[in-house]
mmCIF file of C-alpha atoms in Angstrom:
data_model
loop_
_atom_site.group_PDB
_atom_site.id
_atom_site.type_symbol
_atom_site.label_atom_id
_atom_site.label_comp_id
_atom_site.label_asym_id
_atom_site.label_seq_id
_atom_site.Cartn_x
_atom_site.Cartn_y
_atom_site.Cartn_z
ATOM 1 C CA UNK A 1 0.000 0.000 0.000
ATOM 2 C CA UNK A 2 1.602 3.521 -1.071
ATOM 3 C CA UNK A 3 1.141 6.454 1.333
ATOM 4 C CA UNK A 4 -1.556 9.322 0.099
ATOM 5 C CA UNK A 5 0.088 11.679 -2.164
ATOM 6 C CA UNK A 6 1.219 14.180 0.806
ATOM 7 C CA UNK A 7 4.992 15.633 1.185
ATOM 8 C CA UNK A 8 6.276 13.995 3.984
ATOM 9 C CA UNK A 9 7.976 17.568 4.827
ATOM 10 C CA UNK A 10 5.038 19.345 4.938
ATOM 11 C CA UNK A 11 5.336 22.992 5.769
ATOM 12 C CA UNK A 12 3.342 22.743 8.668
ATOM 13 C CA UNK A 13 0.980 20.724 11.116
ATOM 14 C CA UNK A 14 -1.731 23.041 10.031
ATOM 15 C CA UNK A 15 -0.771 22.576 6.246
ATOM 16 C CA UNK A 16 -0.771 18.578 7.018
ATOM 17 C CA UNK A 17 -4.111 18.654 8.387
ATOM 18 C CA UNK A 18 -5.714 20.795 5.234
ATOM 19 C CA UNK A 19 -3.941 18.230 3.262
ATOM 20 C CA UNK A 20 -5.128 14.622 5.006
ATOM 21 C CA UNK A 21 -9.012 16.097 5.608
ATOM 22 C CA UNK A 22 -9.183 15.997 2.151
ATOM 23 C CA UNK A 23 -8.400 12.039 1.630
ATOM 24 C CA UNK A 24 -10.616 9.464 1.040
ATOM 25 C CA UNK A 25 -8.268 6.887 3.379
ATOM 26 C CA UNK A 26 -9.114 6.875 7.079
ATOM 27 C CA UNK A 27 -5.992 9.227 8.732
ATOM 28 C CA UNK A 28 -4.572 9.596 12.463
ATOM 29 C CA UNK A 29 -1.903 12.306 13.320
ATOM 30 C CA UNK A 30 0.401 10.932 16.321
ATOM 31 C CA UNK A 31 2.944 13.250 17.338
ATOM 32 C CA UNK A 32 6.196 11.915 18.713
ATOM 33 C CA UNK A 33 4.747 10.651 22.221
ATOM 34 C CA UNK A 34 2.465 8.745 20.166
ATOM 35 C CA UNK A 35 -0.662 10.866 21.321
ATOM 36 C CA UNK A 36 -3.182 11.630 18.601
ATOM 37 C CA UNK A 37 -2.958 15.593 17.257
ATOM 38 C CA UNK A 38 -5.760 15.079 14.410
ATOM 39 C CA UNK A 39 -8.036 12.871 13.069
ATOM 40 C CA UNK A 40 -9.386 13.518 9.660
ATOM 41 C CA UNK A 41 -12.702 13.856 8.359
ATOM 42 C CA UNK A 42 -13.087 10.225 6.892
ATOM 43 C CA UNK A 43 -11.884 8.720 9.647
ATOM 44 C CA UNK A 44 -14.378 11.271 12.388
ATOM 45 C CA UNK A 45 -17.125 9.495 9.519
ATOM 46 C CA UNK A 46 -16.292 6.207 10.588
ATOM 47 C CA UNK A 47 -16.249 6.838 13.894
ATOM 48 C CA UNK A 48 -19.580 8.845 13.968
ATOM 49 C CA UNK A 49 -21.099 5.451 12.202
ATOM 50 C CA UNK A 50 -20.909 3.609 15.452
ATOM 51 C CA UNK A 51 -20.833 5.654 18.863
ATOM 52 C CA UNK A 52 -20.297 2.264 20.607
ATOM 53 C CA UNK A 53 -16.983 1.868 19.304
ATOM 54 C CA UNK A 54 -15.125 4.781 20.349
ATOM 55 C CA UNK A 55 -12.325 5.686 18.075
ATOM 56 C CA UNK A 56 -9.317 8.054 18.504
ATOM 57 C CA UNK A 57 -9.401 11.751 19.589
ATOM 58 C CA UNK A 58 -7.265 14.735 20.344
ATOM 59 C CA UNK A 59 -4.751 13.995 23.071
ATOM 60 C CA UNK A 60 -5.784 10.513 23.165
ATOM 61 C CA UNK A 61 -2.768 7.831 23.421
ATOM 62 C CA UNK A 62 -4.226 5.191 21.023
ATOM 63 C CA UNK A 63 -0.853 2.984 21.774
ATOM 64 C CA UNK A 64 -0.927 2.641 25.254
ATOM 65 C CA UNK A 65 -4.615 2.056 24.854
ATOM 66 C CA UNK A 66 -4.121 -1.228 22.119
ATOM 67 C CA UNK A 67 -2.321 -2.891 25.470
ATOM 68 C CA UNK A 68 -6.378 -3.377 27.062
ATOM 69 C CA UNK A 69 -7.646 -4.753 23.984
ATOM 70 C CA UNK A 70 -5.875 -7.796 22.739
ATOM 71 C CA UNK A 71 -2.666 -9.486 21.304
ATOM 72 C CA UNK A 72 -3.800 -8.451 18.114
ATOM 73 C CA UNK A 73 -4.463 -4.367 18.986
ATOM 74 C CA UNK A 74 -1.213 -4.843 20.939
ATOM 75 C CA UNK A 75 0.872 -5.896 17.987
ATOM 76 C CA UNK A 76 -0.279 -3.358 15.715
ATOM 77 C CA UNK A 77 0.391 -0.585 18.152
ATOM 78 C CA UNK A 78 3.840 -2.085 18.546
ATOM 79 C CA UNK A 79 4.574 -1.586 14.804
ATOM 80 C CA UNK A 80 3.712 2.136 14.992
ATOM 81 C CA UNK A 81 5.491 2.394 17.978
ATOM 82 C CA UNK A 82 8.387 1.254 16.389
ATOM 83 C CA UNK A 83 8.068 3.780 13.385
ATOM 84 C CA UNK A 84 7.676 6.692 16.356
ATOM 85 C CA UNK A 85 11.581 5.599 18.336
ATOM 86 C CA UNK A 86 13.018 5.249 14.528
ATOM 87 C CA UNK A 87 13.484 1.116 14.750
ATOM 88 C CA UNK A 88 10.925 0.725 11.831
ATOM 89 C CA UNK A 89 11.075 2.781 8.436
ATOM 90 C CA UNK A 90 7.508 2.162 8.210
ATOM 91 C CA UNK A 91 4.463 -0.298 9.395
ATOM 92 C CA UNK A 92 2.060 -2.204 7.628
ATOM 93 C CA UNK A 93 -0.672 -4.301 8.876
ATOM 94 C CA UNK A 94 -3.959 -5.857 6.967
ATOM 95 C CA UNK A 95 -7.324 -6.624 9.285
ATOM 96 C CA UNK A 96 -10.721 -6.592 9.809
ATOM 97 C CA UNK A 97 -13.086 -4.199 10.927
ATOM 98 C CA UNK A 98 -16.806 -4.320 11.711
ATOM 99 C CA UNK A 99 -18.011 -5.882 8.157
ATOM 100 C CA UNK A 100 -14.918 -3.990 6.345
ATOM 101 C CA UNK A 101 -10.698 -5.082 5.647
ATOM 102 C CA UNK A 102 -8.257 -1.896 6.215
ATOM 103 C CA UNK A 103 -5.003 -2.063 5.220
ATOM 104 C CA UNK A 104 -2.755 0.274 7.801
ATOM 105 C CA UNK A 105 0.450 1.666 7.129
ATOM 106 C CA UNK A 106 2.281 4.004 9.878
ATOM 107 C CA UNK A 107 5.024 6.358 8.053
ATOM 108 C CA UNK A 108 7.091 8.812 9.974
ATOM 109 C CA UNK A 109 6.378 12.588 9.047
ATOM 110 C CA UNK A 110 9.607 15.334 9.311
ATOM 111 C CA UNK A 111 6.988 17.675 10.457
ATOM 112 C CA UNK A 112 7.176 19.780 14.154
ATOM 113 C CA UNK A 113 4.747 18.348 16.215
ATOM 114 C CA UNK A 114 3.962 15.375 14.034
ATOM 115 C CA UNK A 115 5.356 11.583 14.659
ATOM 116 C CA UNK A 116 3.560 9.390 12.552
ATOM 117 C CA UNK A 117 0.897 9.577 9.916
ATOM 118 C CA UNK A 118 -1.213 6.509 10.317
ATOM 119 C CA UNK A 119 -3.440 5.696 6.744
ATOM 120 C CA UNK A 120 -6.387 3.246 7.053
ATOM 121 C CA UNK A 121 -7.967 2.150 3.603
ATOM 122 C CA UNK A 122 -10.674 0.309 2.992
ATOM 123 C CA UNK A 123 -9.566 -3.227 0.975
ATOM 124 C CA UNK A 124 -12.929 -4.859 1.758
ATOM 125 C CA UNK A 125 -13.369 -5.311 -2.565
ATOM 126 C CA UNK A 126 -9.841 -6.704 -2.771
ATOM 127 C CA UNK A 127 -10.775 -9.628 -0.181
ATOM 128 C CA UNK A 128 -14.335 -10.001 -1.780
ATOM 129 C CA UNK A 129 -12.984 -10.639 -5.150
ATOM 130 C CA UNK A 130 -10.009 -12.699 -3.897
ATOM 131 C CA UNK A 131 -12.836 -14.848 -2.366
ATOM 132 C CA UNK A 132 -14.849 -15.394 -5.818
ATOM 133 C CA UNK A 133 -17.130 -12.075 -5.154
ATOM 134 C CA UNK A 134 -18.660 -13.668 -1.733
ATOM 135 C CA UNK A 135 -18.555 -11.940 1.753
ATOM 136 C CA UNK A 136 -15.704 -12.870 3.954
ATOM 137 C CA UNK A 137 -12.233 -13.154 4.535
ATOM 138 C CA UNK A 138 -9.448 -14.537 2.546
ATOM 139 C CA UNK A 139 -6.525 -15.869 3.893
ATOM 140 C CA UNK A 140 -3.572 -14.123 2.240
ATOM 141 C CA UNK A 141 -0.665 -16.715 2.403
ATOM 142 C CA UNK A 142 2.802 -15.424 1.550
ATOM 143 C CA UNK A 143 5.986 -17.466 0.920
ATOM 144 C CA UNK A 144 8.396 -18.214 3.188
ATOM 145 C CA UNK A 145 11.231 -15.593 2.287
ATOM 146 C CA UNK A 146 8.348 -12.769 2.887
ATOM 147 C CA UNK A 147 7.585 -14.659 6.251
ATOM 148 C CA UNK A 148 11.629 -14.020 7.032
ATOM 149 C CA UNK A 149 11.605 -10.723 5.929
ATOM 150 C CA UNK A 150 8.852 -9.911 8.086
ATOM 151 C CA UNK A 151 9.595 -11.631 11.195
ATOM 152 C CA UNK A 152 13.420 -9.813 11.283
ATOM 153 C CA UNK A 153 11.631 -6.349 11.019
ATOM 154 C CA UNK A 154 9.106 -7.512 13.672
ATOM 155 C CA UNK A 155 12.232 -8.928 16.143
ATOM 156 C CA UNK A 156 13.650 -5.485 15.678
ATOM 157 C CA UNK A 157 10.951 -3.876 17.553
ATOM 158 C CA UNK A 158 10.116 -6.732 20.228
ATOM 159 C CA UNK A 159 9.153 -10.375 20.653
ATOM 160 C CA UNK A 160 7.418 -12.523 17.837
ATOM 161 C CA UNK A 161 5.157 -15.198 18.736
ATOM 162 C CA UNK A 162 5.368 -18.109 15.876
ATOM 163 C CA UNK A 163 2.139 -20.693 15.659
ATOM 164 C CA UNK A 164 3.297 -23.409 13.186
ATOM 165 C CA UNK A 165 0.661 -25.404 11.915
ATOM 166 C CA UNK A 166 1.143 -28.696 9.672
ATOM 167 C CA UNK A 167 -1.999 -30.718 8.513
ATOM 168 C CA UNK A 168 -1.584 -34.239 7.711
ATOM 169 C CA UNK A 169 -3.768 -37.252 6.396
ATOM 170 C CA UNK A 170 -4.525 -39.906 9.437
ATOM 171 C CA UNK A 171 -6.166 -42.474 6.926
ATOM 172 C CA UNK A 172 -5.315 -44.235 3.843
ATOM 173 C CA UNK A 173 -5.164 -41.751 1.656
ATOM 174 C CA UNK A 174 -2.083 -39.358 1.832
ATOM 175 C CA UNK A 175 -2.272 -35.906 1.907
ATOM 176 C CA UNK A 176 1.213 -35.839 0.182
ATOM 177 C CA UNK A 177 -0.131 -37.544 -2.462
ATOM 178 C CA UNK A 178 -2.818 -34.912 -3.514
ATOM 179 C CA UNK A 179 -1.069 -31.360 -4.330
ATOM 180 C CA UNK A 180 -4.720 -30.171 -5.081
ATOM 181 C CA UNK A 181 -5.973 -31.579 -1.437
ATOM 182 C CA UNK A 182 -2.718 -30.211 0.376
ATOM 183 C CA UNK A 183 -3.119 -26.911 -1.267
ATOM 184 C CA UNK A 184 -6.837 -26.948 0.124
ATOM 185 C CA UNK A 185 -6.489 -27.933 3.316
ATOM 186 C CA UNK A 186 -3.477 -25.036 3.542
ATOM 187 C CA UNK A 187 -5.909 -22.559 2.676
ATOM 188 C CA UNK A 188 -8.535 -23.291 4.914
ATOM 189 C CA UNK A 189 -5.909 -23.787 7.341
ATOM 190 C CA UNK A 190 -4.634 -20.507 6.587
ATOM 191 C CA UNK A 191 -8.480 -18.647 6.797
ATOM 192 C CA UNK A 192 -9.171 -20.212 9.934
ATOM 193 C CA UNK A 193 -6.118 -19.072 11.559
ATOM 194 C CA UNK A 194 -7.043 -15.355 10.075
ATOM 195 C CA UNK A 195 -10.691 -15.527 11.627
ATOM 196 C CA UNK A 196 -9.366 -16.725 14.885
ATOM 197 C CA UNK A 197 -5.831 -15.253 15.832
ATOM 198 C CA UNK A 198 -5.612 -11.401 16.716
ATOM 199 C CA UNK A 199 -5.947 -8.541 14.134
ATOM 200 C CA UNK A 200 -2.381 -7.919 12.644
ATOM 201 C CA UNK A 201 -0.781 -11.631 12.142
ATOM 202 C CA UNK A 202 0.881 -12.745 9.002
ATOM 203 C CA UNK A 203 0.627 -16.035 7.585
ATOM 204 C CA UNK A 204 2.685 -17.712 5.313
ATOM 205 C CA UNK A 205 4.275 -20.992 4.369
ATOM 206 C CA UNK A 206 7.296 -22.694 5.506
ATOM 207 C CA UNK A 207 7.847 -25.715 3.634
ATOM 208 C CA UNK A 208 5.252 -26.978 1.324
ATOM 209 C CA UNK A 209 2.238 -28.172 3.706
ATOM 210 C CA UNK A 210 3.677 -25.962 6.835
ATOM 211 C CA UNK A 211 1.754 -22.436 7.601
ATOM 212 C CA UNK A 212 3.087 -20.441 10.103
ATOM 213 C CA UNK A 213 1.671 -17.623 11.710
ATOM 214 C CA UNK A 214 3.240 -14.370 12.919
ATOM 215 C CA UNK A 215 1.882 -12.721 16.432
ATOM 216 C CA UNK A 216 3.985 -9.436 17.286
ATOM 217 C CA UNK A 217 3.998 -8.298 20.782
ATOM 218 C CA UNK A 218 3.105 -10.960 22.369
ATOM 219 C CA UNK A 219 4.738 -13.107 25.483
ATOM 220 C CA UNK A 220 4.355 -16.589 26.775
ATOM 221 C CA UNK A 221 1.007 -16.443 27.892
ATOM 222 C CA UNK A 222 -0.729 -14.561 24.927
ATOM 223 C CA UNK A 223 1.000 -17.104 22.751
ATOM 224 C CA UNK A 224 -0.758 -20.041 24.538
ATOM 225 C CA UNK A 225 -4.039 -18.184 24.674
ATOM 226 C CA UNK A 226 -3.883 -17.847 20.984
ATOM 227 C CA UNK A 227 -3.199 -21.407 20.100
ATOM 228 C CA UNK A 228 -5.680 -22.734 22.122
ATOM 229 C CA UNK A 229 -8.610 -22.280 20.201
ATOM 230 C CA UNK A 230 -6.661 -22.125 16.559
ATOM 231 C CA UNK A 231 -6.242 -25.899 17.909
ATOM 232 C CA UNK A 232 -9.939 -26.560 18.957
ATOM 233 C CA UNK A 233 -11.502 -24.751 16.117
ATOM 234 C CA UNK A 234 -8.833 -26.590 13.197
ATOM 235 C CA UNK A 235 -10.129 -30.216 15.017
ATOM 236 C CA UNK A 236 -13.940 -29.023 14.583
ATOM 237 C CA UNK A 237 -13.810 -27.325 11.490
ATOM 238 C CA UNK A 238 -11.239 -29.400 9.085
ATOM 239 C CA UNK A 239 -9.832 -32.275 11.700
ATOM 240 C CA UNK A 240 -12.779 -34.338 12.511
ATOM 241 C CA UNK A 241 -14.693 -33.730 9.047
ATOM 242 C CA UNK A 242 -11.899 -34.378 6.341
ATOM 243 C CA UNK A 243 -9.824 -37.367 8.310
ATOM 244 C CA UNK A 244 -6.898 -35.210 8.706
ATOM 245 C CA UNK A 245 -4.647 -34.346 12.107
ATOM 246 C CA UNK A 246 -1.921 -31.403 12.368
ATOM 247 C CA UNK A 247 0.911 -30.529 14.555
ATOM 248 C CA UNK A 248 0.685 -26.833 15.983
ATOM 249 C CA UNK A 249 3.532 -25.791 17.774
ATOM 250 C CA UNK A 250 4.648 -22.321 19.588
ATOM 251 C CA UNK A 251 7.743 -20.941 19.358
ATOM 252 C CA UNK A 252 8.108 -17.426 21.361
ATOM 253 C CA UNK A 253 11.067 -15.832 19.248
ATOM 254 C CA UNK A 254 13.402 -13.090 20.784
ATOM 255 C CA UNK A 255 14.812 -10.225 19.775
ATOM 256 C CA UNK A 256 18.404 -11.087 18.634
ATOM 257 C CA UNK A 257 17.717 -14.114 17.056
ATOM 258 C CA UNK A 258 17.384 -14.473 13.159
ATOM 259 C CA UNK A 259 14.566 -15.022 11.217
ATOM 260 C CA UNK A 260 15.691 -17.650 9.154
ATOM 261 C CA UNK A 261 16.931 -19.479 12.462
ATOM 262 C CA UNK A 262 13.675 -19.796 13.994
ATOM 263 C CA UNK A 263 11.752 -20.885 11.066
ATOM 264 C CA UNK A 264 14.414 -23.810 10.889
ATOM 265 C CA UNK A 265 13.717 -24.490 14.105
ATOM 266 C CA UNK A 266 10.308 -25.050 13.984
ATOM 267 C CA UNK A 267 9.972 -26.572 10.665
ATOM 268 C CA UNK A 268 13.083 -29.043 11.972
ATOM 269 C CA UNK A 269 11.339 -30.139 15.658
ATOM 270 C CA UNK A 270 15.109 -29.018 16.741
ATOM 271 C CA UNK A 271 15.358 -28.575 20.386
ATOM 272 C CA UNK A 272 13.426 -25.874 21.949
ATOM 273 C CA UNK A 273 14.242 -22.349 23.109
ATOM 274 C CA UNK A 274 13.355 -21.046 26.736
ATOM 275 C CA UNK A 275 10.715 -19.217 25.450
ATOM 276 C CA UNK A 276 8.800 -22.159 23.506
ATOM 277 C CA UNK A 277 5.584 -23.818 24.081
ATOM 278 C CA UNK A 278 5.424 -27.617 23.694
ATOM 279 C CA UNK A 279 4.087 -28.683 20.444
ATOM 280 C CA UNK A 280 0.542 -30.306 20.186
ATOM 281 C CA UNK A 281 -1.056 -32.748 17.754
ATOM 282 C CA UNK A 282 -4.337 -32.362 16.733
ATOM 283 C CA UNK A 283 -5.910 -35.694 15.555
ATOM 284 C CA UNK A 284 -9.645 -35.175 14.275
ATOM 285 C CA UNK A 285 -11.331 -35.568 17.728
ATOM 286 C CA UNK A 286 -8.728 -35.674 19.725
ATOM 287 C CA UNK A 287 -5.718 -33.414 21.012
ATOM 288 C CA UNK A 288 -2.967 -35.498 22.270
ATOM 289 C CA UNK A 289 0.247 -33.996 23.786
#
């Protein structure tokens, strides 16, 4: 996603405000403490839509907020806060919201007063087309170099919780076998983890029937919390009805280590770091381990 066509030297805050009321993209103003100096006119619009779900407003410190609402809301605000101390060129995140997708991207603004200019814009007829023109989510699933890339710029900024999730066939027929099945089974794999993990993961592949999954910001216990039901819900949903089991296995990574390090560490079973959860298998109607 590019950012709106606005000089990122603007001349002023007051100029910068003219400029983002005039957008079509939902727009937040955070100065350098990460407090909120303007919210545009698209964005008030959206807010106005729904009173119950209050949205951000002068002086308010959406950041430290994100840490009440949920691994996902914390990850996200993580990202911008790493724009704000300089870690991060820039932040990009893709969720939903009420019955719409936003893609986010957080960009650092060489303006006095101004920190971060944070664009929302609606994607909601990318996802419906991607998903053959019916409501819902698609699971975007990138490859496994974009799932390295990613997870060093995420390490730079904090700790990276990884969910690794590998479906297999229990009965006589092998999932190996079938690269049309596999791919299936991936994909719903891949949507299910999307409807049930926090707002902000990525998911990719890491090997050719291995997803993994990419929580920022989290620590040990949000990490378990998460996999829970991703386990439950994969045994209800695709387990039990299609004869199939998967491993899912947490790995908390640190900041320090290397991307491509703890991807070969999960994909490989190699021992596991201090901050790892024990795998679990998911058979159909069972969860063993």
């Amino acid at each position: 996603m590019s950012v709106p066509a606005i000089s990122r030297d603007a001349a002023s805050l007051e100029a910068l405000r003219l400029a983002v009321d005039d957008l079509d993209q939902q727009v937040t103003i955070l100065g350098p403490d990460g407090r909120v100096v303007h919210v545009n006119a698209a964005r008030r619009a959206w807010i106005a839509e729904d009173p119950s779900r209050p949205g951000p407003v002068a002086d308010h410190d959406p950041l430290a907020a994100a840490a009440e609402v949920g691994p996902g809301a914390r990850a996200i605000a993580a990202g911008i806060r790493g724009v704000l101390d300089g870690v991060l060129e820039h932040f990009e995140a893709e969720y939903p919201c009420r019955d719409r997708f936003f893609a986010l991207r957080a960009t650092p603004m060489a303006v006095d007063g101004v920190g971060v200019l944070v664009v929302r814009t609606d994607v909601t007829d990318r996802h419906v087309a991607a998903s053959g023109g019916l409501p819902g989510p698609t699971a975007r699933i990138v490859s496994r170099r974009v799932v390295a890339q990613r997870l060093d710029d995420l390490l730079a900024a904090g700790p990276v919780g990884v969910v690794s999730i590998r479906p297999r066939r229990t009965g006589p027929r092998s999932l190996e076998r079938s690269s049309a099945g596999r791919e299936d089974v991936v994909r719903r794999t891949a949507e299910l983890a999307e409807q049930l993990l926090p707002a902000g993961v990525l998911t990719g592949r890491s090997g050719a029937d291995r997803l993994v999954v990419l929580l920022p910001g989290v620590d040990d216990a949000d990490l378990r919390r998460a996999a829970v039901p991703l386990a439950a819900g994969w045994r209800a949903r695709i387990g039990r009805p299609s004869d199939l089991e998967a491993t899912i296995e947490t790995v908390l990574a640190l900041p320090g280590e290397r991307a491509d390090d703890v991807l070969t560490r999960v994909a490989g079973g190699l021992a596991l770091g201090a901050g790892d959860l024990p795998a679990t298998t998911v058979v159909g109607a069972v969860a063993a381990g």
